[in-house]
Amino acid sequence: MILRVLALLLAAGMAAPAWSESETAGAENTAAGTGESGKPEETGEEEDVARLEGVTVRSRAASLYRVDDSSLGTRTDTPLELVPQSIQVIPRELIEDQAARQITDLYRSISGVSGFSYSGVTFRGFRQDEILYDGVRGDPFNGFSIPQLFNIDSVQVLKGPAGALYGSGAPGGIINYVTKKPTAYEMRKVEIGVGNFDYNSLSAEFSGPLDNGTRYRIGAYFDEENPFRFNTHTENRIFDVGLAKDFGNDTTLLFQYTEIGQHLGGARLRGVPANDAGEFLTTIRWNHNEPTDFQDLSARVAQARLDHRFSANFRSDVTVRWYENTELQNYHEPRGLMDTDGDGVFDYTMREFRDQRRHNDALNVTINNVYEFRTGTLEHMLLFGGDAFTQDGIQYSRRARQVEAGGVVPGLDLVDPVYGLTAGAVYDLAETTPYEYRESRTVRNGLYLQDQLRISARWNLLAGVRWDRFEDEDRVSGESFSDSGTSWRIGSTYEVIDGVRAYATYGTGFEPQGIGDQVAEVGGPFEPETSELMEIGAKTSLLDDRIGLNVAVYRIARENILQPDPRGDVGGDGEDDLVSLGRVESNGFEIDVLADLTELWALNVAYGYNDTRITEATGSMSNAVGDRFANAPRHQLGLWTRYDIPSLQSAIAFGGSYVDDRVSIDGQAVQAYTVFDASWQTRIDDWLWQVNVKNLLDEEYAASGFIERSGHFPGEPRRVYLSATYEF
């Protein structure tokens, strides 16, 4: 099906006018110069001419990766240097140079972020998976699927609690995906990719202007591979369309629609068992799943945005985002390790079989209003708005127990596994085990107010407050819990000397407790977790803008964390109680560098130090071991450097990533690792050829830890990708 769609797109593209032969690599990525709706923003004369001619003009190599403004930190288009909080933006150029297919490929470029499990990350010491799309809630990959990057133009990261803007969320920060929009210039390309582990991909993208102020985008993507773990097979399919219409100079309406399909054979994947020193007990190819196990995701997303300028100083935008997804899972879950030969080393895992069906349907409506005015010598940019998010979820689940617990599911040898002797169909669950049914509704509503003040040419102030109401409902038991909360933020930037702008900020956030922890049997209801951020830093532009250096020092305090009550079952109802007394502090600093070593040589470095400690607890705490948090490295360093060779129309690049030692959820060591990557690209006529080698030295390592019975998540061995992109 996807190949037929691509063939139709290619035929449609060839029927349209071709670009001139003067185009260069990266011309399709000038979308960075368009607004949220895809409408062109005001640019310098030289940049306008370059775009009209379809030529990317590069004054320096680093211009490929430089982003000067973002709406993530303020909900308004604001220069990054004026936001008193740490923000990183990964542009499409860097995504393509690193051949990043999903967010896990980009962690090296984000200081303070490393992998935890699946799409979840450790963010400034805390586990979380907070994701926005175009600044609003509605993640179609929610669950155990990892977001893909084909239709993503940039990845934006806001560090620390973001309650004053976006409401409830984990305290580490938020990741925002900016989707590709219809462009005001012609862009047409087809890309073919191959690689080891039977990897192949095919994609096509067409975008540009139509008549009467209308712009379009059509994109389709397909990939498949047989990854390094036994029994695994992966397929991804994405179909993406967009249409934007300008009504005069003041109004733009944008529609987008995306269909997503993902098949993961031999999944859901857990880790590979390891000993307490962090050494794998078997090959990293080992898999607890049978060849018949799978995880399938299908999703549909529709989004509309209306931008309107009422006057020179008052504008509004409304975004409506809807999605539904269905996730089907059949998999064998590790239930415990055994030493069958008495040599003191685990060599066997018990397994149970799980059959799960999940369906989610969500709607988000966000309204922003921006009013600019003056009071005396002060210039104000006032933001006031609100958002409403509702998600309905349904889950069916059933399981077959392991043989060792009186069930029918056999275990698996770690060293010499024999697959194919059993499968989900053998257990005949349809006849023996009814589904457990769950149905829930999540509601998040908020109102926010923010003022950005320009006090002088060097001094800016930002202050914001948000009120939220949330409600979680278990529609099977009829139990529900609702509450409200207020978050706020105040910060300031001051240009100490030309090119050096210091900043300081204080902000708060909150995260509701899970609905299962709110019932009276465990001592509920409980107040939400709360968090506060204190951060100071500097954003600098040195040596005639050849070096961008950002430094941040922060402390995040997180309170009201649930943990087991040491008194056990206080109410005598058969359920152990919980208490909300935990406090954790995360202290650290980050350094981010984007530099032009020469006119053609760019360097991107991201370093983060973090020390997350439990400062108040009565018992065990989720994701914590002693006073450390799981998968929270103290040191993390990532770099990427690129050198352009204009005489050969080529570029070479090299990258590295170091993650310090960690502990798993069960306290096992997760060893430090260092991996290196390299790439080469060259342009021949209208074709861009690119080779990427990831994990250049074929290092065996654990990307993160989990619990002992399911093991550590192994990093990928050496991967080699070759792509050819044709632009016309």
XYZ file of C-alpha atoms in Angstrom:
728
model
C 0.000 0.000 0.000
C 2.691 2.480 0.999
C 4.713 1.799 -2.153
C 1.690 2.567 -4.323
C 1.194 5.843 -2.456
C 4.845 6.766 -3.000
C 4.559 5.968 -6.699
C 1.546 8.267 -6.993
C 3.361 11.043 -5.116
C 6.393 10.685 -7.357
C 4.261 10.857 -10.472
C 2.482 13.941 -9.153
C 5.787 15.592 -8.325
C 7.232 14.956 -11.790
C 4.230 16.620 -13.333
C 5.033 19.846 -11.452
C 7.648 22.414 -12.507
C 11.215 21.399 -11.677
C 13.685 23.365 -9.599
C 16.671 25.001 -11.146
C 19.982 23.174 -11.172
C 21.438 25.756 -8.813
C 19.803 24.243 -5.730
C 21.994 22.890 -2.969
C 21.635 20.404 -0.141
C 19.497 21.703 2.685
C 17.269 23.976 0.576
C 14.270 21.993 1.738
C 15.082 22.872 5.325
C 14.567 26.610 5.108
C 11.247 25.900 6.789
C 12.998 27.215 9.881
C 12.087 30.604 8.449
C 8.353 29.926 8.559
C 5.973 30.507 11.429
C 3.942 27.940 13.360
C 1.316 27.960 10.609
C 3.863 27.590 7.824
C 3.399 31.206 6.714
C 6.654 33.035 5.883
C 8.009 35.331 8.554
C 9.827 38.556 7.898
C 13.448 37.877 6.955
C 16.450 39.789 5.774
C 16.663 40.710 2.087
C 19.547 38.331 1.430
C 17.671 35.386 2.973
C 14.530 36.158 0.939
C 16.488 36.203 -2.299
C 18.211 32.959 -1.378
C 14.887 31.264 -0.709
C 13.302 32.516 -3.924
C 16.177 31.142 -5.926
C 16.076 27.824 -4.059
C 19.650 28.273 -2.858
C 20.815 27.860 0.723
C 23.317 30.593 1.555
C 25.773 29.636 4.314
C 27.894 32.326 5.851
C 29.419 29.738 8.205
C 29.145 26.016 8.813
C 27.417 26.546 12.168
C 24.515 28.323 10.467
C 23.268 24.829 9.648
C 22.539 24.109 13.309
C 21.786 27.549 14.731
C 18.280 28.455 15.864
C 17.736 31.942 17.251
C 14.174 31.846 18.551
C 11.499 29.460 19.806
C 7.952 29.656 21.086
C 8.341 26.752 23.540
C 9.597 28.807 26.487
C 6.972 31.555 26.277
C 4.212 30.440 23.801
C 5.291 33.496 21.776
C 8.050 33.738 19.166
C 10.882 34.918 21.398
C 14.650 35.060 20.877
C 16.239 32.298 22.921
C 18.564 34.794 24.592
C 15.539 36.559 26.143
C 14.038 33.425 27.745
C 15.255 33.117 31.357
C 15.359 29.328 31.245
C 17.449 26.710 29.472
C 16.081 25.753 26.026
C 17.681 23.628 23.330
C 16.480 23.299 19.741
C 17.596 20.458 17.470
C 16.935 21.666 13.897
C 16.148 19.455 10.923
C 19.675 19.932 9.568
C 21.223 18.261 12.610
C 18.571 15.523 12.592
C 19.426 14.688 8.983
C 23.196 14.940 9.426
C 23.017 12.411 12.266
C 20.573 10.179 10.322
C 18.267 10.297 13.339
C 15.127 8.248 12.789
C 13.679 8.567 16.298
C 14.201 10.644 19.418
C 16.583 8.114 20.991
C 19.115 9.017 18.270
C 19.303 12.624 19.527
C 20.027 12.273 23.249
C 23.730 13.076 22.710
C 22.773 16.559 21.536
C 20.602 17.389 24.572
C 22.439 18.135 27.804
C 20.791 16.597 30.865
C 18.827 13.961 28.908
C 19.618 10.237 28.636
C 17.616 7.090 27.957
C 15.479 5.287 30.535
C 13.199 2.837 28.697
C 11.361 2.903 25.366
C 10.628 6.610 24.736
C 10.972 7.552 28.410
C 14.053 9.543 29.411
C 16.002 10.594 32.466
C 15.640 14.367 32.406
C 17.823 16.275 34.880
C 17.732 13.205 37.134
C 14.013 12.361 36.905
C 12.220 9.725 34.837
C 9.571 11.087 32.517
C 8.052 11.026 29.051
C 6.349 14.417 28.713
C 5.839 15.158 25.003
C 4.112 17.987 23.137
C 3.428 18.446 19.436
C 3.493 22.044 18.205
C 3.181 23.147 21.813
C 0.034 21.150 22.656
C -0.741 17.774 24.202
C -1.668 14.794 22.047
C 1.049 12.151 21.568
C -0.126 9.369 19.196
C 2.844 7.189 20.186
C 1.885 7.172 23.867
C 2.473 3.839 25.532
C 5.459 1.777 24.462
C 6.123 3.083 20.937
C 8.952 5.498 20.186
C 8.097 8.704 18.244
C 9.457 8.782 14.691
C 11.021 11.893 13.135
C 10.046 11.749 9.452
C 7.410 14.489 9.707
C 9.240 16.468 12.418
C 11.013 19.710 11.488
C 12.746 20.314 14.829
C 12.880 19.034 18.398
C 12.654 21.620 21.169
C 13.546 20.976 24.795
C 12.514 23.152 27.753
C 14.461 22.304 30.929
C 12.857 22.229 34.385
C 9.235 22.426 35.610
C 6.965 24.060 33.043
C 3.746 24.308 35.037
C 3.338 28.061 34.498
C 2.853 27.467 30.765
C 1.831 23.860 30.167
C 0.263 22.639 33.402
C 0.860 19.279 35.027
C 4.027 17.421 34.157
C 7.233 15.880 35.458
C 9.845 18.307 36.846
C 12.753 17.559 34.494
C 11.317 19.376 31.487
C 9.315 18.971 28.292
C 10.161 17.757 24.789
C 8.233 19.438 21.975
C 8.074 18.148 18.403
C 7.551 20.840 15.755
C 5.874 19.214 12.769
C 6.688 19.982 9.146
C 4.311 22.530 7.621
C 3.428 23.447 4.030
C 6.179 25.721 2.699
C 6.028 28.959 0.734
C 8.691 27.648 -1.667
C 8.835 24.553 -3.877
C 10.310 21.480 -2.215
C 10.276 18.009 -3.767
C 12.453 15.076 -2.890
C 12.569 11.299 -2.831
C 14.911 9.386 -0.545
C 16.015 5.760 -0.571
C 17.945 4.175 2.294
C 19.620 0.822 2.964
C 21.731 -0.545 5.797
C 22.827 -3.574 7.743
C 20.345 -5.709 9.666
C 18.267 -5.780 6.458
C 17.340 -2.120 6.804
C 15.636 -0.373 3.892
C 13.539 2.777 3.652
C 11.726 4.853 1.072
C 10.181 8.296 1.439
C 8.815 11.123 -0.665
C 7.976 14.718 0.243
C 6.347 17.463 -1.817
C 5.553 20.948 -0.601
C 5.063 24.409 -2.006
C 2.670 27.178 -3.047
C -0.573 26.735 -4.958
C -2.869 29.501 -6.174
C -4.463 32.269 -4.103
C -2.257 32.114 -1.024
C -2.559 28.347 -0.567
C 0.326 26.033 0.309
C 0.439 22.239 0.487
C 2.525 19.399 1.855
C 2.381 15.659 1.096
C 4.757 13.137 2.623
C 4.976 9.363 2.857
C 7.523 7.164 4.594
C 8.227 3.457 4.937
C 11.031 1.519 6.594
C 11.683 -2.020 7.730
C 14.542 -3.956 9.297
C 15.438 -7.060 11.297
C 17.197 -5.569 14.346
C 19.988 -7.262 16.282
C 17.766 -8.950 18.919
C 16.544 -12.482 18.114
C 13.045 -12.737 16.537
C 12.649 -8.993 16.000
C 11.269 -7.301 12.911
C 10.298 -3.629 12.580
C 8.122 -1.749 10.094
C 7.153 1.936 10.205
C 4.647 3.669 7.920
C 3.779 7.373 7.990
C 1.491 9.296 5.633
C 1.348 13.046 6.226
C -0.573 15.831 4.454
C -1.052 19.527 5.161
C -2.837 22.489 3.594
C -2.408 26.144 4.572
C -4.474 29.088 3.324
C -3.759 32.796 3.767
C -6.784 35.083 3.899
C -5.144 38.415 3.222
C -2.149 39.390 5.324
C -3.747 38.883 8.722
C -5.307 35.411 8.744
C -3.903 31.930 8.122
C -5.694 28.604 8.425
C -3.676 25.369 8.570
C -4.911 21.761 8.382
C -2.732 18.683 8.954
C -3.513 14.988 8.918
C -1.171 12.086 9.713
C -1.586 8.325 9.662
C 0.929 6.170 11.520
C 1.458 2.420 11.418
C 4.117 0.525 13.322
C 4.731 -3.216 13.533
C 7.280 -4.557 16.005
C 7.778 -8.307 15.706
C 9.239 -10.145 18.668
C 8.170 -7.317 20.968
C 7.416 -5.825 23.503
C 11.152 -5.817 24.151
C 12.598 -5.948 27.627
C 16.314 -5.979 28.385
C 19.029 -8.623 28.627
C 19.722 -10.037 32.129
C 22.907 -8.754 33.790
C 24.787 -9.428 36.999
C 25.200 -6.921 39.808
C 28.384 -5.574 38.197
C 26.412 -4.654 35.084
C 27.828 -7.429 32.851
C 25.392 -9.140 30.501
C 24.762 -12.807 31.348
C 24.339 -13.743 27.699
C 24.591 -12.276 24.206
C 22.894 -8.919 23.674
C 20.944 -10.602 20.865
C 18.993 -12.629 23.456
C 15.250 -12.012 23.532
C 12.596 -13.284 25.934
C 9.960 -13.112 23.170
C 8.910 -15.796 20.721
C 8.860 -15.176 16.928
C 5.047 -14.967 17.046
C 5.020 -12.126 19.605
C 4.289 -8.619 18.349
C 3.385 -5.028 19.124
C 1.261 -3.213 16.541
C 0.351 0.473 16.626
C -2.054 2.297 14.350
C -2.830 5.974 14.862
C -4.577 8.886 13.185
C -3.893 12.538 13.982
C -5.751 15.623 12.775
C -4.707 19.158 13.683
C -6.003 22.581 12.705
C -4.622 25.990 13.590
C -6.081 29.444 12.952
C -3.855 32.531 13.248
C -5.394 35.993 13.076
C -3.951 39.458 13.639
C -6.661 41.862 14.793
C -4.367 44.882 14.785
C -0.711 45.793 14.772
C -0.433 44.949 18.471
C -3.065 42.218 19.037
C -3.076 38.684 17.609
C -4.590 35.296 18.461
C -4.176 31.673 17.520
C -6.356 28.611 18.111
C -5.082 25.030 17.791
C -7.306 21.948 17.797
C -5.504 18.594 17.923
C -7.239 15.195 17.860
C -5.817 11.732 17.747
C -6.805 8.138 18.240
C -4.542 5.130 18.464
C -4.854 1.399 18.938
C -2.016 -0.699 20.307
C -2.078 -4.506 20.238
C 0.503 -6.522 22.178
C 1.250 -10.240 22.504
C 4.468 -10.900 24.380
C 6.268 -13.148 26.861
C 7.127 -11.273 30.036
C 10.151 -12.329 32.164
C 8.939 -13.305 35.653
C 12.138 -14.274 37.423
C 15.642 -15.679 36.983
C 16.825 -19.120 38.087
C 20.146 -20.918 38.541
C 19.392 -24.403 37.228
C 22.875 -25.946 37.527
C 23.832 -24.571 40.927
C 26.928 -22.672 39.809
C 25.729 -19.406 41.320
C 24.954 -17.769 37.960
C 21.455 -17.236 36.607
C 20.941 -19.227 33.400
C 17.147 -19.452 32.984
C 14.165 -17.093 33.006
C 10.580 -17.883 33.878
C 7.994 -16.311 31.587
C 4.304 -15.527 31.463
C 2.332 -14.589 28.346
C 0.390 -11.327 28.056
C -2.292 -10.346 25.592
C -3.144 -6.625 25.724
C -5.332 -4.266 23.705
C -5.270 -0.498 24.240
C -7.245 2.264 22.566
C -6.988 6.011 23.219
C -9.022 8.909 21.893
C -7.916 12.443 22.790
C -8.806 16.045 21.984
C -6.909 19.221 22.827
C -8.006 22.821 22.262
C -5.514 25.639 22.938
C -6.156 29.379 22.581
C -3.417 32.018 22.812
C -3.890 35.777 22.736
C -0.956 38.197 22.560
C -1.312 41.925 23.207
C 1.645 44.311 22.926
C 1.518 47.719 24.575
C 3.548 50.301 26.508
C 3.206 51.769 29.993
C 5.561 54.692 30.244
C 8.989 53.428 29.179
C 8.077 49.741 29.662
C 7.235 47.564 26.661
C 4.865 44.676 27.369
C 4.050 41.488 25.486
C 1.038 40.122 27.351
C -0.040 36.513 26.779
C -3.377 35.229 28.045
C -5.034 31.983 27.054
C -6.130 28.528 28.023
C -6.161 24.893 27.002
C -8.474 21.923 27.480
C -7.378 18.305 27.079
C -9.510 15.175 27.361
C -8.348 11.612 26.801
C -10.460 8.466 26.972
C -8.640 5.172 27.316
C -9.767 1.540 27.102
C -7.607 -1.469 27.908
C -8.221 -5.206 27.663
C -5.626 -7.518 29.189
C -5.229 -11.182 30.040
C -2.345 -13.468 30.801
C -1.185 -17.070 31.031
C 1.024 -17.894 34.023
C 4.442 -19.516 33.989
C 4.851 -23.276 34.460
C 6.635 -22.670 37.763
C 3.480 -21.004 39.144
C 1.155 -23.759 37.956
C 0.560 -22.261 34.521
C 1.335 -23.402 30.981
C 4.017 -20.981 29.771
C 7.529 -22.489 29.567
C 10.657 -20.599 30.527
C 13.711 -19.914 28.377
C 17.412 -20.662 28.656
C 19.648 -17.579 28.712
C 22.682 -19.119 27.034
C 21.088 -21.603 24.611
C 17.518 -20.413 23.958
C 15.298 -22.588 21.769
C 12.494 -20.589 20.156
C 9.396 -21.757 18.344
C 8.332 -24.456 20.828
C 5.466 -22.324 22.104
C 3.283 -19.405 21.035
C 0.353 -17.369 22.248
C -2.127 -19.508 20.321
C -1.014 -22.602 22.283
C -2.351 -21.189 25.547
C -5.968 -21.005 24.273
C -6.727 -17.909 26.341
C -10.004 -17.309 24.521
C -11.419 -20.425 26.186
C -9.783 -20.200 29.602
C -9.083 -16.586 30.525
C -11.480 -13.636 30.212
C -10.143 -10.164 29.526
C -9.659 -7.746 32.393
C -11.363 -4.535 31.278
C -10.307 -1.017 32.195
C -11.754 2.276 31.067
C -10.548 5.711 32.144
C -10.895 9.389 31.375
C -8.239 12.049 31.926
C -9.156 15.747 31.888
C -6.703 18.658 32.066
C -7.939 22.264 31.826
C -5.887 25.397 32.397
C -5.825 29.193 32.156
C -2.584 31.163 31.980
C -1.335 34.735 32.019
C 2.188 35.925 31.191
C 3.893 39.272 30.714
C 7.224 39.792 28.952
C 8.569 43.219 29.811
C 11.353 45.091 28.081
C 12.613 47.403 30.788
C 15.582 48.709 28.819
C 17.726 47.749 25.856
C 19.611 45.327 28.131
C 17.069 44.284 30.758
C 14.046 42.047 30.257
C 11.643 40.549 32.773
C 9.195 37.637 32.450
C 6.406 36.743 34.869
C 3.656 34.165 34.434
C 0.988 32.292 36.368
C -1.306 29.396 35.483
C -4.344 27.836 37.143
C -5.153 24.187 36.408
C -7.984 21.827 37.165
C -7.557 18.116 36.580
C -9.778 15.077 36.937
C -9.004 11.369 36.616
C -11.871 8.896 36.453
C -11.913 5.102 36.579
C -15.061 4.375 34.577
C -15.254 0.750 35.675
C -15.170 1.252 39.436
C -16.763 4.681 39.217
C -14.015 6.207 41.348
C -12.669 9.605 40.388
C -10.410 12.259 41.796
C -10.205 15.936 40.946
C -8.201 18.861 42.214
C -6.791 22.197 41.117
C -3.480 23.943 41.437
C -1.580 27.096 40.605
C 1.906 27.335 39.107
C 3.985 30.408 38.462
C 7.321 31.575 37.101
C 9.359 34.755 37.312
C 12.671 35.381 35.621
C 14.899 38.027 34.154
C 17.674 38.413 31.603
C 20.285 41.159 31.614
C 22.947 41.846 28.999
C 26.007 42.332 31.190
C 28.264 43.198 28.266
C 27.709 42.977 24.528
C 27.053 39.352 23.633
C 26.783 38.090 27.235
C 23.292 37.893 28.707
C 22.874 36.563 32.254
C 19.562 35.193 33.481
C 17.840 33.896 36.592
C 14.472 32.242 37.065
C 12.237 30.664 39.679
C 9.333 28.458 38.658
C 6.969 25.841 40.037
C 5.178 22.786 38.700
C 2.999 19.880 39.753
C 2.011 16.370 38.688
C -1.204 14.609 39.825
C -0.853 11.244 41.539
C -1.940 8.199 39.553
C -5.626 7.318 39.783
C -4.756 3.878 41.208
C -2.981 5.540 44.125
C -5.898 7.803 45.042
C -8.278 5.161 46.424
C -9.114 5.120 50.132
C -7.786 1.562 50.572
C -4.191 2.822 50.173
C -4.715 6.024 52.139
C -5.810 8.313 49.321
C -6.647 10.789 48.054
C -3.266 12.547 47.970
C -2.143 16.011 46.991
C -0.254 16.280 43.659
C 3.509 16.096 43.536
C 4.938 19.608 43.473
C 8.237 20.899 42.142
C 10.213 24.109 42.083
C 13.079 25.300 39.922
C 15.824 27.781 40.695
C 18.152 28.370 37.771
C 20.814 30.898 36.878
C 22.889 30.993 33.754
C 24.314 32.914 30.857
C 23.676 32.902 27.121
C 26.583 34.253 25.182
C 27.614 35.060 21.638
C 31.367 35.534 21.385
C 34.078 36.295 18.806
C 31.835 38.059 16.308
C 29.064 35.471 16.755
C 31.402 32.569 15.980
C 30.830 30.912 19.360
C 27.527 30.415 21.112
C 28.034 29.354 24.729
C 25.157 28.660 27.114
C 25.717 27.786 30.768
C 23.025 26.839 33.299
C 23.206 26.005 37.023
C 20.014 24.673 38.584
C 18.307 23.127 41.582
C 15.011 21.273 41.268
C 13.117 20.180 44.385
C 10.329 17.623 44.079
C 7.908 16.969 46.966
C 4.822 14.926 47.928
C 6.265 11.796 46.338
C 4.262 8.689 47.226
C 6.022 5.804 48.940
C 4.991 2.784 51.053
C 3.817 3.562 54.563
C 6.226 1.821 56.978
C 3.214 0.920 59.147
C 1.852 -1.300 56.350
C -1.908 -1.849 56.236
C -3.033 1.003 58.486
C -6.763 0.632 57.841
C -6.887 -3.168 58.095
C -8.495 -3.465 54.663
C -5.921 -5.832 53.171
C -4.069 -3.127 51.213
C -0.722 -1.661 52.267
C -0.996 2.109 52.628
C 1.013 4.859 50.979
C 2.306 8.137 52.402
C 3.060 11.386 50.584
C 6.210 12.569 52.330
C 9.027 12.163 49.843
C 11.372 14.943 48.789
C 14.098 14.759 46.149
C 16.593 17.425 45.109
C 18.278 17.558 41.718
C 21.352 19.786 41.464
C 23.464 20.248 38.382
C 24.907 22.394 35.661
C 24.975 22.235 31.871
C 27.227 23.652 29.185
C 26.182 23.861 25.536
C 28.509 25.078 22.801
C 27.921 25.791 19.124
C 31.098 27.088 17.539
C 32.667 27.897 14.179
C 36.190 26.548 14.451
C 36.721 27.868 10.923
C 34.433 29.155 8.187
C 33.685 25.547 7.221
C 34.118 23.674 10.487
C 31.324 23.542 13.069
C 31.372 22.041 16.568
C 28.378 21.215 18.746
C 29.005 20.121 22.371
C 26.486 19.314 25.124
C 27.676 18.522 28.672
C 25.551 17.920 31.735
C 26.375 17.206 35.373
C 23.598 16.090 37.691
C 23.357 14.909 41.291
C 19.850 13.784 42.256
C 19.392 12.824 45.906
C 16.539 11.766 48.169
C 16.439 14.210 51.078
C 13.254 13.003 52.796
C 11.746 9.515 52.779
C 10.042 7.038 55.103
C 10.534 3.933 52.957
C 11.271 2.823 49.410
C 10.635 5.280 46.584
C 9.760 4.469 42.983
C 12.773 4.518 40.617
C 15.143 5.114 43.549
C 17.944 3.020 45.042
C 19.212 4.244 48.383
C 19.523 7.965 47.899
C 20.201 7.768 44.125
C 17.683 7.656 41.326
C 17.775 4.943 38.667
C 19.395 5.694 35.306
C 20.540 9.131 36.466
C 24.156 9.616 35.281
C 26.253 12.229 37.031
C 28.166 13.079 33.865
C 26.978 13.102 30.280
C 28.849 14.457 27.264
C 27.841 14.573 23.618
C 29.554 16.158 20.648
C 29.076 16.491 16.919
C 31.468 18.206 14.543
C 31.110 18.749 10.799
C 33.589 19.939 8.182
C 32.405 21.133 4.769
C 34.563 20.584 1.663
C 33.030 22.910 -0.967
C 35.470 21.920 -3.723
C 34.110 18.371 -3.553
C 30.536 19.394 -2.675
C 30.993 17.168 0.362
C 31.012 17.187 4.144
C 32.387 14.852 6.785
C 31.218 14.643 10.387
C 32.153 12.888 13.596
C 30.270 12.449 16.852
C 30.718 10.951 20.274
C 28.602 10.258 23.337
C 29.665 9.490 26.905
C 27.221 8.507 29.668
C 28.510 7.948 33.194
C 27.759 4.877 35.319
C 24.261 4.537 36.780
C 22.199 2.102 38.832
C 19.119 0.194 37.677
C 15.772 0.244 39.460
C 16.850 -2.859 41.407
C 20.246 -1.389 42.287
C 22.403 -3.233 39.772
C 25.308 -1.338 38.260
C 24.817 0.089 34.779
C 28.280 0.660 33.409
C 29.468 3.867 31.772
C 29.875 3.819 28.016
C 31.367 5.808 25.149
C 30.290 5.408 21.534
C 31.395 7.203 18.371
C 29.622 7.956 15.101
C 30.763 9.239 11.716
C 29.149 10.423 8.504
C 30.043 11.501 4.985
C 27.847 13.181 2.404
C 28.364 14.482 -1.091
C 26.241 16.031 -3.815
C 26.357 14.795 -7.397
C 24.045 16.802 -9.642
C 20.585 16.568 -8.028
C 21.489 13.619 -5.785
C 22.674 13.886 -2.191
C 24.503 10.737 -1.034
C 25.080 10.138 2.657
C 26.728 7.371 4.699
C 26.329 7.201 8.489
C 28.114 4.758 10.781
C 26.724 4.590 14.305
C 28.650 2.956 17.151
C 31.729 3.093 14.978
C 33.839 0.813 17.211
C 31.000 -1.695 17.758
C 30.955 -1.124 21.512
C 28.792 -3.475 23.594
C 27.016 -1.461 26.278
C 23.835 -0.984 28.256
C 21.893 2.114 27.243
C 19.919 1.953 30.521
C 18.909 -0.391 33.305
C 15.530 -1.653 34.432
C 14.651 -4.371 36.969
C 16.778 -7.468 37.568
C 14.405 -10.041 36.075
C 14.103 -8.169 32.778
C 17.698 -6.927 32.590
C 19.457 -3.928 31.062
C 18.490 -2.429 27.707
C 21.408 -3.073 25.323
C 22.571 -0.338 22.995
C 22.672 -1.016 19.276
C 25.811 -2.584 17.813
C 27.473 -0.958 14.814
C 24.923 0.336 12.300
C 25.713 1.429 8.741
C 23.232 3.486 6.722
C 23.453 4.626 3.104
C 20.889 7.064 1.741
C 20.386 8.715 -1.629
C 18.152 11.779 -1.865
C 16.929 13.120 -5.202
C 15.689 16.710 -5.292
C 13.828 18.079 -8.290
